[in-house]
PDB file of C-alpha atoms in Angstrom:
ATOM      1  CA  UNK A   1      65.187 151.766  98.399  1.00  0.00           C
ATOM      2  CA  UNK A   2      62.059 152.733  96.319  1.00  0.00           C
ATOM      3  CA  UNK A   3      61.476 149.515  95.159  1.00  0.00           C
ATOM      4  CA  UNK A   4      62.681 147.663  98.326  1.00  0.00           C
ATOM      5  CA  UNK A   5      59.431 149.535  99.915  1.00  0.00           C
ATOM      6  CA  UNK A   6      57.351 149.211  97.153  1.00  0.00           C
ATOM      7  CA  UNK A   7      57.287 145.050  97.434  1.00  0.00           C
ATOM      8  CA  UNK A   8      57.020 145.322 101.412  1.00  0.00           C
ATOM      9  CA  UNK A   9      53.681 143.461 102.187  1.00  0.00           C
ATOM     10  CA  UNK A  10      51.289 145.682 104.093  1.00  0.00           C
ATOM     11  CA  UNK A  11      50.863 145.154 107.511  1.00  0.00           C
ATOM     12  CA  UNK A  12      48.092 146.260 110.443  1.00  0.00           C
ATOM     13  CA  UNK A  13      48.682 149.374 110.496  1.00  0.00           C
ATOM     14  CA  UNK A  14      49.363 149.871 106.578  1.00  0.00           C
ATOM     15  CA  UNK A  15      46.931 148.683 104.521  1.00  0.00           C
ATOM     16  CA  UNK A  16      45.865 149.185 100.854  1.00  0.00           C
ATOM     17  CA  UNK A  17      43.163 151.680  99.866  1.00  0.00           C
ATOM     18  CA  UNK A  18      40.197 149.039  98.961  1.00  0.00           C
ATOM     19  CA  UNK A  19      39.632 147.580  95.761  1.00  0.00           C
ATOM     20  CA  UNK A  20      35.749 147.900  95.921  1.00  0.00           C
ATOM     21  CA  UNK A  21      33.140 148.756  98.391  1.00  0.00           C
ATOM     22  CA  UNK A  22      33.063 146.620 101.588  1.00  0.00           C
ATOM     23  CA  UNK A  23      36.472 145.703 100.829  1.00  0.00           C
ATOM     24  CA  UNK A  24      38.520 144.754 103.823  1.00  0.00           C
ATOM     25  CA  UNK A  25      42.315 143.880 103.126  1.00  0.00           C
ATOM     26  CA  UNK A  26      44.022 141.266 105.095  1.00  0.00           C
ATOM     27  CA  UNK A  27      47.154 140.331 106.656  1.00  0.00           C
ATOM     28  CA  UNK A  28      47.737 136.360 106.239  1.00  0.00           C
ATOM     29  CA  UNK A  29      47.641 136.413 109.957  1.00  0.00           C
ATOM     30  CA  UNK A  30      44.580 138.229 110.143  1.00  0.00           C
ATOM     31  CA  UNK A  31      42.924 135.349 106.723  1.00  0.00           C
ATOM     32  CA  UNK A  32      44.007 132.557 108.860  1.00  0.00           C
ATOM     33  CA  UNK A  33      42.909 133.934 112.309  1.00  0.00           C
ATOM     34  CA  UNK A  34      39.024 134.713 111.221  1.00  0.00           C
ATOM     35  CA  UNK A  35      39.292 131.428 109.255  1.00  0.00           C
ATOM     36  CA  UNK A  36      39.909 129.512 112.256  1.00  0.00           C
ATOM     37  CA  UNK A  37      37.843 131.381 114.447  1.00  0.00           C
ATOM     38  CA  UNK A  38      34.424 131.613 112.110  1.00  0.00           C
ATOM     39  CA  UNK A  39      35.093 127.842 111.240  1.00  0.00           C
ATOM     40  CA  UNK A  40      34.670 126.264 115.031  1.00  0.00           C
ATOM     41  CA  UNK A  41      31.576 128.932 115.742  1.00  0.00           C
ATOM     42  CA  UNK A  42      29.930 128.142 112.769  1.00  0.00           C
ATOM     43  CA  UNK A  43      29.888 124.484 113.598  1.00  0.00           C
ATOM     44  CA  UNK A  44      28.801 125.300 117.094  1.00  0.00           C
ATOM     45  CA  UNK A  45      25.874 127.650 115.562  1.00  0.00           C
ATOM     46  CA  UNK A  46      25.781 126.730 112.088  1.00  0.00           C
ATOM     47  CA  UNK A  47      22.770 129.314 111.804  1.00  0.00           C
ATOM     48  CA  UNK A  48      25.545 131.804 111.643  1.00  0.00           C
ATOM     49  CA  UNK A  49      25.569 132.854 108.074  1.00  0.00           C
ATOM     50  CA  UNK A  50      27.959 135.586 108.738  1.00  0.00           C
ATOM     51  CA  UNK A  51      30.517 133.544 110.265  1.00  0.00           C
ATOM     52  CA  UNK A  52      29.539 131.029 106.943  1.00  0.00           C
ATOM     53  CA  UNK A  53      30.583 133.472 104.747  1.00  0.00           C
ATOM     54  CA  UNK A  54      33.868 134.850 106.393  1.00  0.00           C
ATOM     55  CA  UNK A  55      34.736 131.550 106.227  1.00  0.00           C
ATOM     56  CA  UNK A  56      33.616 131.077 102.728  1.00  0.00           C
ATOM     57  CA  UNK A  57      35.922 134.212 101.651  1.00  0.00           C
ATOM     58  CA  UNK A  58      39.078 133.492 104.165  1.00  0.00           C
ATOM     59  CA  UNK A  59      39.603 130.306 102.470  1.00  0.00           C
ATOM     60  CA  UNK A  60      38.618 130.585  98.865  1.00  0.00           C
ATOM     61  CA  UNK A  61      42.210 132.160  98.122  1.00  0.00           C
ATOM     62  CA  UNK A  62      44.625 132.096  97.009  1.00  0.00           C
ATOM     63  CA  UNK A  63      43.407 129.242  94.682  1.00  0.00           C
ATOM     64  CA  UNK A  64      39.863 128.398  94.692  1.00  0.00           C
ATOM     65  CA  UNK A  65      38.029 131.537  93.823  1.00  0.00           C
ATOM     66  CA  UNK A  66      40.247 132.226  90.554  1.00  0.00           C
ATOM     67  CA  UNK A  67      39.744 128.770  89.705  1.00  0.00           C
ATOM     68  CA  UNK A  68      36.088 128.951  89.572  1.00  0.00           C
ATOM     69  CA  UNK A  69      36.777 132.348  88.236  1.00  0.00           C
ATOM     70  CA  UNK A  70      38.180 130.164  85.043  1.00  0.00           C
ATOM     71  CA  UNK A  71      35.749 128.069  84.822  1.00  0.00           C
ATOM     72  CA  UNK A  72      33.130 131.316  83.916  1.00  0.00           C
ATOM     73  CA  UNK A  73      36.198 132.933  81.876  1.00  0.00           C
ATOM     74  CA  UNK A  74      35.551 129.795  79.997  1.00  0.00           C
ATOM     75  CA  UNK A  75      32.026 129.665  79.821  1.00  0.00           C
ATOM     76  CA  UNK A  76      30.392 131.899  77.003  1.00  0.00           C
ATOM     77  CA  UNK A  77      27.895 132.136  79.415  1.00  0.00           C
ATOM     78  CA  UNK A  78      29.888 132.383  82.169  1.00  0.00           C
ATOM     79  CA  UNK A  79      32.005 135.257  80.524  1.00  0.00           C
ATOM     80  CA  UNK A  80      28.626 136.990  80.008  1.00  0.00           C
ATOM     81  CA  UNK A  81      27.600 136.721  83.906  1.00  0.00           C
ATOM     82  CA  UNK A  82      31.307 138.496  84.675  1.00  0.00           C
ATOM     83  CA  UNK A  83      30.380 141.085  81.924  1.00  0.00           C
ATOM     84  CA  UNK A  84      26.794 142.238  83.441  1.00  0.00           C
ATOM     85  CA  UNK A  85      27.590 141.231  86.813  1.00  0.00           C
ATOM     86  CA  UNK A  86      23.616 140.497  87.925  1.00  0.00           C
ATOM     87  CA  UNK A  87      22.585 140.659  91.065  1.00  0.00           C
ATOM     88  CA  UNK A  88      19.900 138.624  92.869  1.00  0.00           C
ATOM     89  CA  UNK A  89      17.917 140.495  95.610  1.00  0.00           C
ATOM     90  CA  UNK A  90      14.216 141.317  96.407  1.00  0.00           C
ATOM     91  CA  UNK A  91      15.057 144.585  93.811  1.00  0.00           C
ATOM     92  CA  UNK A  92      16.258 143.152  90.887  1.00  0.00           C
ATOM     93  CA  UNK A  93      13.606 139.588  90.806  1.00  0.00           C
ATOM     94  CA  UNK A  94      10.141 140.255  90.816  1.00  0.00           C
ATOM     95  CA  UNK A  95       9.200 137.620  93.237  1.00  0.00           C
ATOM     96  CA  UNK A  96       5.117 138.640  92.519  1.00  0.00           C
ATOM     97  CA  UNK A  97       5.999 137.785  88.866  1.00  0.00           C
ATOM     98  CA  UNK A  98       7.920 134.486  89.699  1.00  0.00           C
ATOM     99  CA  UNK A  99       4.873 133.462  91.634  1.00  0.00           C
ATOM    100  CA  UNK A 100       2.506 134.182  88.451  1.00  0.00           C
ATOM    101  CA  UNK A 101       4.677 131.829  86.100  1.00  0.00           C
ATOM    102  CA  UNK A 102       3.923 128.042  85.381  1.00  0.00           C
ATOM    103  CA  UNK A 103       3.965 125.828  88.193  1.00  0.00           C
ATOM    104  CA  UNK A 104       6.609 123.505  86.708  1.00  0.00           C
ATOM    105  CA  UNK A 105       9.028 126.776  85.630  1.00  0.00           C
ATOM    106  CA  UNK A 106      12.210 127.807  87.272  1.00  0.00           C
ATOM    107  CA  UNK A 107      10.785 130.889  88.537  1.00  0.00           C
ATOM    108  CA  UNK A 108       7.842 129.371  90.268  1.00  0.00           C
ATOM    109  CA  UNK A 109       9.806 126.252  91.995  1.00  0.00           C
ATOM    110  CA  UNK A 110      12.282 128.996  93.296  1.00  0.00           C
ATOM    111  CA  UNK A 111       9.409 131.612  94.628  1.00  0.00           C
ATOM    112  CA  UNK A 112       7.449 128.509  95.767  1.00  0.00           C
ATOM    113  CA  UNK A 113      10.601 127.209  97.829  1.00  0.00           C
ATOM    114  CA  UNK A 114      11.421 130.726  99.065  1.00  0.00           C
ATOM    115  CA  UNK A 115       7.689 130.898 100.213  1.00  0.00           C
ATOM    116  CA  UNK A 116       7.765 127.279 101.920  1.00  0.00           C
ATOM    117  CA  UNK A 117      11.134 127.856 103.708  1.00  0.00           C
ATOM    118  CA  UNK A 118      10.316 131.173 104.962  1.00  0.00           C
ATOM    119  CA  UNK A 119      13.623 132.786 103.058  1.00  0.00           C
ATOM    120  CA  UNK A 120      14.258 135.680 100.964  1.00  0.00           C
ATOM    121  CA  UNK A 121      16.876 136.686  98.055  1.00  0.00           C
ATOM    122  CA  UNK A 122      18.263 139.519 100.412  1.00  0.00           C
ATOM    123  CA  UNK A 123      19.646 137.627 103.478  1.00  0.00           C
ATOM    124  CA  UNK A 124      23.222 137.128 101.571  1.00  0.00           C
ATOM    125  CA  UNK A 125      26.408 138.882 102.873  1.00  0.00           C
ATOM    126  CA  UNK A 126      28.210 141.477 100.778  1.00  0.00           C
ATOM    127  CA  UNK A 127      31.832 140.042 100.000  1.00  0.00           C
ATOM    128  CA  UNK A 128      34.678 142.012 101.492  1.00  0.00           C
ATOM    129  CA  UNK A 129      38.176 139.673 102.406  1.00  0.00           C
ATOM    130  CA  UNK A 130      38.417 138.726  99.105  1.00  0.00           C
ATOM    131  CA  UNK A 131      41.219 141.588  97.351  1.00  0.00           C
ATOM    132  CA  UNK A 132      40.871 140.634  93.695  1.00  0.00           C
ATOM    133  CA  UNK A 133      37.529 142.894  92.392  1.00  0.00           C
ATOM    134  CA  UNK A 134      36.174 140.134  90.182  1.00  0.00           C
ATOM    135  CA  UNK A 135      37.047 137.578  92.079  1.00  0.00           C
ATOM    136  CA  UNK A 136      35.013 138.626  94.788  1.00  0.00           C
ATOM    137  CA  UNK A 137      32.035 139.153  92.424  1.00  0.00           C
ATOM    138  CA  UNK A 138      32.461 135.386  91.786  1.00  0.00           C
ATOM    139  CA  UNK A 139      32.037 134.607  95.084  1.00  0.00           C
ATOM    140  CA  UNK A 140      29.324 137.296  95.668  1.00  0.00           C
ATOM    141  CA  UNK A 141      27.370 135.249  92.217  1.00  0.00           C
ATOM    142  CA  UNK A 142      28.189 131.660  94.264  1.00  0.00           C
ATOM    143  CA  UNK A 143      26.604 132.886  97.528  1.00  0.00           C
ATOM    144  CA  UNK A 144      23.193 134.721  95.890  1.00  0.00           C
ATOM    145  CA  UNK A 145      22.752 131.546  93.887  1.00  0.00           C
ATOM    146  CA  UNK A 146      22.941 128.930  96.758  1.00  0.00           C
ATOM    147  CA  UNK A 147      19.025 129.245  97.094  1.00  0.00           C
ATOM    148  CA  UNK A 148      18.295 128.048  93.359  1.00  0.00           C
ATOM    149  CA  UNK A 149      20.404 125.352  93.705  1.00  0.00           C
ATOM    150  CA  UNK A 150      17.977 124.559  96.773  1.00  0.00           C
ATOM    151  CA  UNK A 151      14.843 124.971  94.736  1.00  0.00           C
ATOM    152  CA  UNK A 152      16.426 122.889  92.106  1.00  0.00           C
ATOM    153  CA  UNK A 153      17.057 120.020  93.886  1.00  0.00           C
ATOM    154  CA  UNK A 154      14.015 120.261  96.224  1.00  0.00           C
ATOM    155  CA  UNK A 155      16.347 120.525  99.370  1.00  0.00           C
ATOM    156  CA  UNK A 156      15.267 122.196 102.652  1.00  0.00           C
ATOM    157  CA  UNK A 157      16.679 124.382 105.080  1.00  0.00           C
ATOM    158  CA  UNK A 158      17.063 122.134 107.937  1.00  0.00           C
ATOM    159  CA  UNK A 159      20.659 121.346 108.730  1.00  0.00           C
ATOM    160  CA  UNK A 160      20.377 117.957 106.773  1.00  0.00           C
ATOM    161  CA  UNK A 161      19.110 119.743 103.914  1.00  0.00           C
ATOM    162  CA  UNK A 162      22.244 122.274 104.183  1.00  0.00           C
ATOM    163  CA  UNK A 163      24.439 119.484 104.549  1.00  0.00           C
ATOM    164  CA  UNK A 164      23.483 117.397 101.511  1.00  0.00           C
ATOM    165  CA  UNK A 165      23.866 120.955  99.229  1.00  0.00           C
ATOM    166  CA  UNK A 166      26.951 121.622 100.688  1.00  0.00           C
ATOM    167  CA  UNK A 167      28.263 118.407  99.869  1.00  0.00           C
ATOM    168  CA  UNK A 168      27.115 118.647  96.090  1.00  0.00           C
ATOM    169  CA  UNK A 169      28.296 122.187  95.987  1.00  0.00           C
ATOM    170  CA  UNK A 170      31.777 121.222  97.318  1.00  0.00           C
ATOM    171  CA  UNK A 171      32.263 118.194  94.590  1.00  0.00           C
ATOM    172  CA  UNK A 172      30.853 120.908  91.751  1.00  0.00           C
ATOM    173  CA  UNK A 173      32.879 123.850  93.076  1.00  0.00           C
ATOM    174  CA  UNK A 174      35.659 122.892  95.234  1.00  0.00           C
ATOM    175  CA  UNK A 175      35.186 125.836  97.594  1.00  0.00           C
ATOM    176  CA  UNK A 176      36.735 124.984 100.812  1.00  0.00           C
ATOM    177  CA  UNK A 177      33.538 126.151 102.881  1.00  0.00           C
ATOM    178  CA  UNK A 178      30.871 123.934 101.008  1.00  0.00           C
ATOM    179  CA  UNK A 179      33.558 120.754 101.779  1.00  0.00           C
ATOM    180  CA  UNK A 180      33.879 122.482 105.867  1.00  0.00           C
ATOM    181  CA  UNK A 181      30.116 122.627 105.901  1.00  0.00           C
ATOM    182  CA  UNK A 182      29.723 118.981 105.904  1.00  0.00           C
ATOM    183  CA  UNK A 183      31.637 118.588 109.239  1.00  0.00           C
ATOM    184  CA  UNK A 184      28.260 120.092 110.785  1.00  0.00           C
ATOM    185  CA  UNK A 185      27.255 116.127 109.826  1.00  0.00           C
ATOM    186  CA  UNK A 186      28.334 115.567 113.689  1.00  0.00           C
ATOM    187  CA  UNK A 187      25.527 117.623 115.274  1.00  0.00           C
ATOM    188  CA  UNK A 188      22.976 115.431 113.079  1.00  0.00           C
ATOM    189  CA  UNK A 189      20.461 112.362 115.228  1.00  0.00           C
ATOM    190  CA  UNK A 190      21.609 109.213 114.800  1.00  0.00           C
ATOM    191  CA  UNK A 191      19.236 108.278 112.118  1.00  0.00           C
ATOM    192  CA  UNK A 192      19.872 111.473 110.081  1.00  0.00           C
ATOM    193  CA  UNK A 193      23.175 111.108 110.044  1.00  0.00           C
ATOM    194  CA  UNK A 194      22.393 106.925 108.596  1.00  0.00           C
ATOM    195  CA  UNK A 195      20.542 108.572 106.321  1.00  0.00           C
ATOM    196  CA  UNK A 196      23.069 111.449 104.874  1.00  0.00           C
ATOM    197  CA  UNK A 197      25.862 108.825 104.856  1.00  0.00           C
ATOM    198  CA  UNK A 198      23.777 106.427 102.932  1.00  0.00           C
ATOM    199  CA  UNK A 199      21.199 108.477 100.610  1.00  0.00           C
ATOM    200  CA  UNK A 200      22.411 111.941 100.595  1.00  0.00           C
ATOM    201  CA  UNK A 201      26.383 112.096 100.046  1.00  0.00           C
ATOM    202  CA  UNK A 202      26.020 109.200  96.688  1.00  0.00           C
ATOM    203  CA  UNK A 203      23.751 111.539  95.532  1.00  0.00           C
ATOM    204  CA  UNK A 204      25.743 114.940  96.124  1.00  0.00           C
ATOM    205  CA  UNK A 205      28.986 113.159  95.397  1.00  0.00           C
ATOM    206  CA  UNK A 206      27.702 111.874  91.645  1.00  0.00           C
ATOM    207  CA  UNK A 207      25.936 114.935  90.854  1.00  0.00           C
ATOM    208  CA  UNK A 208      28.262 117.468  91.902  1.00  0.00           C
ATOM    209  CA  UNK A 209      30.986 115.580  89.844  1.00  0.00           C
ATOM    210  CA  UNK A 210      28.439 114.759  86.873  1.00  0.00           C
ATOM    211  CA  UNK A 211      26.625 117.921  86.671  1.00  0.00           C
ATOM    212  CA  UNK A 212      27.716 121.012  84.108  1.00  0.00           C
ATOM    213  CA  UNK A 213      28.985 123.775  86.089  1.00  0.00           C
ATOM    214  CA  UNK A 214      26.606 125.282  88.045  1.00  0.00           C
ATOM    215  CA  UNK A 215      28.396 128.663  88.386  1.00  0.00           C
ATOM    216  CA  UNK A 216      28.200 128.946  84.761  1.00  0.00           C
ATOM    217  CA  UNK A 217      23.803 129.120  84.780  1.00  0.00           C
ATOM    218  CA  UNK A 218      22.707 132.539  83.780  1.00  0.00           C
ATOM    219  CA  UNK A 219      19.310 132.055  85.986  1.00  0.00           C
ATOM    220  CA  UNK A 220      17.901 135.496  85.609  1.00  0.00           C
ATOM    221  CA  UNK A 221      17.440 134.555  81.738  1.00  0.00           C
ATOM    222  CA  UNK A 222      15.921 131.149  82.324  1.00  0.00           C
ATOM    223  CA  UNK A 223      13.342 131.980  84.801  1.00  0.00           C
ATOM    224  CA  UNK A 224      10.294 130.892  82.565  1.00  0.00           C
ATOM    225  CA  UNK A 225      12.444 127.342  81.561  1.00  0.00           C
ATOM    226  CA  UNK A 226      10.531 124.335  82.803  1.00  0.00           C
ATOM    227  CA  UNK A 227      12.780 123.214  85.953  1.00  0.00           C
ATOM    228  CA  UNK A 228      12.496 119.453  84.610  1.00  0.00           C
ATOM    229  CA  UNK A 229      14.414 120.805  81.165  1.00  0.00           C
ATOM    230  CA  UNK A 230      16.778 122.261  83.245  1.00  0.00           C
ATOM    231  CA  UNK A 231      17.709 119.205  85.457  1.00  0.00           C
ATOM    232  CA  UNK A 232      18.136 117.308  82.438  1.00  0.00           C
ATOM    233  CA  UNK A 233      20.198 120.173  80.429  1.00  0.00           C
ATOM    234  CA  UNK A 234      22.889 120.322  83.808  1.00  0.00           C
ATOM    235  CA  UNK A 235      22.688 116.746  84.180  1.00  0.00           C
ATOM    236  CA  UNK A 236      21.373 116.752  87.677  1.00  0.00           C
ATOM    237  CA  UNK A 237      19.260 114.049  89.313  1.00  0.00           C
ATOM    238  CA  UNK A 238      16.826 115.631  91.712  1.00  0.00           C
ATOM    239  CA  UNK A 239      17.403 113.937  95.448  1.00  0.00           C
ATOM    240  CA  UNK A 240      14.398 112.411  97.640  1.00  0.00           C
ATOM    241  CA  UNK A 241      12.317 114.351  98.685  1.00  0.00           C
ATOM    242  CA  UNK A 242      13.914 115.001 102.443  1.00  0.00           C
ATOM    243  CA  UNK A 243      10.692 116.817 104.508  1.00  0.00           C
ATOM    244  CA  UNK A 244       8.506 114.050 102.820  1.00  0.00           C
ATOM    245  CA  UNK A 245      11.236 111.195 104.145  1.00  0.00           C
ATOM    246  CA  UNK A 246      11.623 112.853 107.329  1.00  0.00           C
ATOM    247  CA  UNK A 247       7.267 112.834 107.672  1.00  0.00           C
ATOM    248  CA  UNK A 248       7.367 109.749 106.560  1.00  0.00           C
ATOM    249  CA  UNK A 249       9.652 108.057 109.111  1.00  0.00           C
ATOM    250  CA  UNK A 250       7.659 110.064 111.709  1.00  0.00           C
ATOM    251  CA  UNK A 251       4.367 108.675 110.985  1.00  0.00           C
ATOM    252  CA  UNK A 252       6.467 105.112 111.657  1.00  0.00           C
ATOM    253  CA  UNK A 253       7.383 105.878 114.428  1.00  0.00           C
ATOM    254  CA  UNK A 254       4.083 107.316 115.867  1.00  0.00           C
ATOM    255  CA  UNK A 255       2.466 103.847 114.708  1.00  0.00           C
ATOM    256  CA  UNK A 256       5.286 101.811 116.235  1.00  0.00           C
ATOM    257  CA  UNK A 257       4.428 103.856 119.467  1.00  0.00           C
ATOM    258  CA  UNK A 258       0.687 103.620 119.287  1.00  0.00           C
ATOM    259  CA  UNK A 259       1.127  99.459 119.193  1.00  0.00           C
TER     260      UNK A 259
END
């Protein structure tokens, strides 16, 4: 009888004490209810980063998370990340120090796009459906990271921007929610949509499958690395430049209008 009850999966109203803070245990019910639910009100408002990330956790198991898991495990690098378990917030970067370094450094391009985009390192939601500890700081590392990978690759906040990261992400990662994201691709204009479908996804698509793991870059220790060295060291082709192509099909179309 004792060990009968002691393999009985928990249910509502008996749940495990939490693994860390902000842990929330789940029923499979319960993963595959908020799944489906932040999933079709994220693509009606994808400016719902919360929703983003519940969907994020609710599917990254019971596969994907350990798998990229591995892939630091396997990464000296990657094993030292999972050691010190870094954070990236407004407390732990000095963003007036990133702003001081090189123009053509990590640092700089990163404080430079957070600056231009009007984001900061401390708009990221805490983990808390994923049950396995270090699995969850995995994802918790993914998530805090997304905004380098912008800066890296020059990308923009606007949904086509989001798209076309998502997309490389997804190819790089395999986490469900980067490869979900791109569904938002239906709420695009006509001609940004021409444009994802024929400059954007090659590019995401080769990169993400070309490029190093990008889980695996220690970026607090490579802040003062010149951002060119580090495209070249990951392998990673920098995309056009998408607020310059989007000016520069406006100023077309202004002419055209003008004749």
């Amino acid at each position: 009888m004792l060990a009968l009850g002691a393999t009985r999966g928990f249910s509502v109203l008996r749940r495990p004490p939490r693994a860390y803070d902000c842990h929330v245990p789940l029923t499979n019910i319960e993963r595959c209810t908020l799944a489906i639910g932040a999933a079709v009100i994220s693509l009606i408002n994808p400016r719902r980063g919360d929703l983003i990330a519940t969907l994020g956790e609710t599917t990254a198991t019971p596969y994907f998370i350990y798998r990229l898991r591995d892939i630091m495990l396997s990464s000296p690098t990657g094993r030292r990340i999972l050691r010190d378990r870094p954070r990236i917030t407004s407390q732990t970067i000095s963003l007036s120090y990133l702003r001081k370094l090189p123009d053509s450094s990590i640092g700089r391009t990163y404080a430079t796009w957070l600056d231009r985009e009007g984001v900061t390192p401390d708009t990221r939601e805490s983990v808390k459906y994923i049950d396995n500890e270090e699995s969850a700081y995995v994802m918790q590392r993914y998530r805090e990271c997304h905004d380098f990978y912008h800066a890296l690759t020059g990308l923009p906040v606007l949904v086509e921007g989001e798209i076309s990261l998502k997309a490389f992400e997804f190819t790089n990662t395999l986490l469900p929610v980067a490869g979900l994201s791109m569904l938002a691709v239906t709420r695009l204009k006509p001609a940004e949509r021409r444009r994802f479908w024929e400059t954007y996804l090659s590019w995401a698509l080769h990169n993400g499958l070309w490029c190093k793991d990008i889980i695996n870059v220690y970026w607090e220790e490579v802040l003062e690395t010149d951002v060119a060295d580090m495209r070249v060291e990951l392998g990673l082709d920098k995309p056009p430049d998408l607020r310059q192509t989007r000016s520069n099909r406006h100023i077309r179309r202004s002419r055209r209008n003008e004749t």
